[in-house]
Tab-separated table of C-alpha atoms in Angstrom:
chain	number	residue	atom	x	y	z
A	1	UNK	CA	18.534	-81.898	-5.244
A	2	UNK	CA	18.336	-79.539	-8.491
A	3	UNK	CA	15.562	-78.216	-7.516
A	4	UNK	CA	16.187	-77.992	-3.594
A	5	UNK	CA	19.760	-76.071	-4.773
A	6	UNK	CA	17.379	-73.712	-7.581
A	7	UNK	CA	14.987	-73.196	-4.566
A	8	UNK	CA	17.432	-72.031	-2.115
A	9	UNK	CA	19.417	-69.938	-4.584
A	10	UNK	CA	16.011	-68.274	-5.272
A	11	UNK	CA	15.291	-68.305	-1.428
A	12	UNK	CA	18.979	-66.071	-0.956
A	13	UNK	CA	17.834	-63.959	-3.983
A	14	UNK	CA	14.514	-63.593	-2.409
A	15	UNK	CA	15.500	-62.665	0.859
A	16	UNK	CA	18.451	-60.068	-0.553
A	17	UNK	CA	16.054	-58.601	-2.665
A	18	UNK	CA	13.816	-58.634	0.847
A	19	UNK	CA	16.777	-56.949	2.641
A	20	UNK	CA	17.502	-54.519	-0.046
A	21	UNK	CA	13.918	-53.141	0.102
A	22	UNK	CA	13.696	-53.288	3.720
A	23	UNK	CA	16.851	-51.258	3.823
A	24	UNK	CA	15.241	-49.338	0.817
A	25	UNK	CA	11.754	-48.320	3.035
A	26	UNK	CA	14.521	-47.172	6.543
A	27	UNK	CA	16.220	-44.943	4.234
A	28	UNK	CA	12.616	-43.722	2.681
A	29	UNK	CA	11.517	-43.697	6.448
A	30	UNK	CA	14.333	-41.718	7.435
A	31	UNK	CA	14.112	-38.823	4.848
A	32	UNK	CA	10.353	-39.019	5.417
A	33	UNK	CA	11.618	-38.029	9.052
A	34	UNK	CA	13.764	-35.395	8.153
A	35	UNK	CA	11.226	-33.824	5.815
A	36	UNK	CA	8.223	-33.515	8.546
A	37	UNK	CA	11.208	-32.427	11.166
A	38	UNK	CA	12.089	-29.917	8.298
A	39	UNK	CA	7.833	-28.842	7.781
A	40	UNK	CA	7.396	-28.709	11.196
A	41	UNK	CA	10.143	-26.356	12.053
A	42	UNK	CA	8.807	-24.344	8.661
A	43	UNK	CA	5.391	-24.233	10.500
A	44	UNK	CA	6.374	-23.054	13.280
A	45	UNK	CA	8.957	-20.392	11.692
A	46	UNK	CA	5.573	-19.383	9.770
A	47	UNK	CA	3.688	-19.230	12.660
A	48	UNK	CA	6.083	-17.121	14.751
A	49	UNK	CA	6.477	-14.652	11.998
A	50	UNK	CA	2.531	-14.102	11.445
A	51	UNK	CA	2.586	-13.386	15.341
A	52	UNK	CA	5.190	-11.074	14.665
A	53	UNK	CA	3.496	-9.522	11.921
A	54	UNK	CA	0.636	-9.244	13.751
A	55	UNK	CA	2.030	-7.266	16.488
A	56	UNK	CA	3.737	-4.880	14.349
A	57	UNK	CA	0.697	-4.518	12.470
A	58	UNK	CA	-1.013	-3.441	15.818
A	59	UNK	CA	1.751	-1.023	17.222
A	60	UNK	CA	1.330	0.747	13.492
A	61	UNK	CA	-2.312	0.995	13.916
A	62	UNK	CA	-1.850	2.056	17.647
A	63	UNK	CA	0.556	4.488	16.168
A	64	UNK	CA	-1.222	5.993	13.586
A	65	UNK	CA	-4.273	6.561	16.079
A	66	UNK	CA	-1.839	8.463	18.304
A	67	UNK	CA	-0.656	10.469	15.534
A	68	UNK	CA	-4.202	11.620	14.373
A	69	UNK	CA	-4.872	12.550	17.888
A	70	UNK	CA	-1.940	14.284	18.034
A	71	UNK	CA	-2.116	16.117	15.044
A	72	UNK	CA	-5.860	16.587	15.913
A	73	UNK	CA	-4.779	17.606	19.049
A	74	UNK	CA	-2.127	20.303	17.791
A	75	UNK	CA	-4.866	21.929	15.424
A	76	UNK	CA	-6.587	22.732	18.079
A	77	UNK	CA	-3.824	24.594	20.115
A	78	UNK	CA	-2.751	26.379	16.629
A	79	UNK	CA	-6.801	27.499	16.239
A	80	UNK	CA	-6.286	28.947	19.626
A	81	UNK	CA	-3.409	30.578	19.435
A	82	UNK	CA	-4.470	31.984	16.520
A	83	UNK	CA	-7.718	33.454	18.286
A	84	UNK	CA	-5.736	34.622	21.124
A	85	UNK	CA	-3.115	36.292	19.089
A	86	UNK	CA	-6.332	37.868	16.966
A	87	UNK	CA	-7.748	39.315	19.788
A	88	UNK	CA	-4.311	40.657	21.371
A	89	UNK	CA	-4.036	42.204	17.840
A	90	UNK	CA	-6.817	43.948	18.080
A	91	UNK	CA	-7.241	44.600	21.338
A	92	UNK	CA	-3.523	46.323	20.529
A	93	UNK	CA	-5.003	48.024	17.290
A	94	UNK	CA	-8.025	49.534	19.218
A	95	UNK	CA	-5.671	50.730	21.879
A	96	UNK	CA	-3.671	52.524	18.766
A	97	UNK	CA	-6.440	54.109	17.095
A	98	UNK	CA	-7.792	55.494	20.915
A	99	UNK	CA	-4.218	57.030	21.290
A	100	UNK	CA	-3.726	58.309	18.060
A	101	UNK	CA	-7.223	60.205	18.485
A	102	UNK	CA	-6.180	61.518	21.345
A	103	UNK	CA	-3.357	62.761	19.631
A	104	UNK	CA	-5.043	64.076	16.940
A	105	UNK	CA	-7.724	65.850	19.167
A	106	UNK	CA	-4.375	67.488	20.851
A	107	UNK	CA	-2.565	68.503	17.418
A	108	UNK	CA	-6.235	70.436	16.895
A	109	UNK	CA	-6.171	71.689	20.018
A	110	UNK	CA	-2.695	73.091	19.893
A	111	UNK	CA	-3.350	74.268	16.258
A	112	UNK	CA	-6.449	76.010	17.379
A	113	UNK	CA	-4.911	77.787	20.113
A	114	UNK	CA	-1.624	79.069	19.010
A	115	UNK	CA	-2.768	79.545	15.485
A	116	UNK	CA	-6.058	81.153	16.092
C-alpha cells in the first residue's frame, strides 16, 4: 500500500503541477489575446494614418499645382499690364511732343511777327 499511497501522492502532485500549467498556458493565452487585440488596433491606427497622409500629401500637391498656375497665371496679367501701360505712355508722350511742337512752331510764329 506504500507504493499505491507514493503513487497517488505523486498522481495529486502530477495533476497540480498539470493544473498549474494549464492555468499557466490560459493566462499565456490570454495576454497572447490582448497583445494581437493591441497589434491589430496598432495596424489599423497605422493604416488610417498612411491614408491620411496620403490625402494630405495629395491636397499639397493639388495645391502647389494651383499655385504655379496661379502665379503663372498672374505673370501674365502683370506682362500685360505692363505693355498696355507702355503703350498708353507713349502713346501720351507722342501726344506731348506733337503739342509742344505746335507750341513751339507758335512761340516762332509770334516771335517772328511782332519782333520782325
Amino acid at each position: 500500500t506504500t507504493t499505491t499511497t507514493t503513487t497517488t501522492v505523486e498522481c495529486q502532485q502530477l495533476n497540480t503541477k498539470l493544473d498549474s500549467m494549464q492555468k499557466l498556458i490560459e493566462r499565456y493565452e490570454s495576454k497572447m489575446s490582448e497583445m494581437q487585440k493591441q497589434i491589430d488596433l496598432l495596424v489599423s491606427s497605422n493604416e488610417a494614418q498612411g491614408e491620411l497622409n496620403e490625402r494630405l500629401n495629395n491636397e499639397l500637391t493639388d495645391l502647389t499645382d494651383l499655385h504655379q498656375i496661379e502665379m503663372s497665371s498672374m505673370k501674365t496679367d502683370l506682362k500685360n499690364l505692363e505693355d498696355r501701360l507702355l503703350y498708353k505712355f507713349n502713346d501720351y508722350w507722342n501726344e506731348l511732343l506733337e503739342k509742344l511742337d505746335k507750341l513751339d512752331t507758335r512761340v516762332s510764329f509770334v516771335v517772328a511777327f511782332f519782333f520782325n
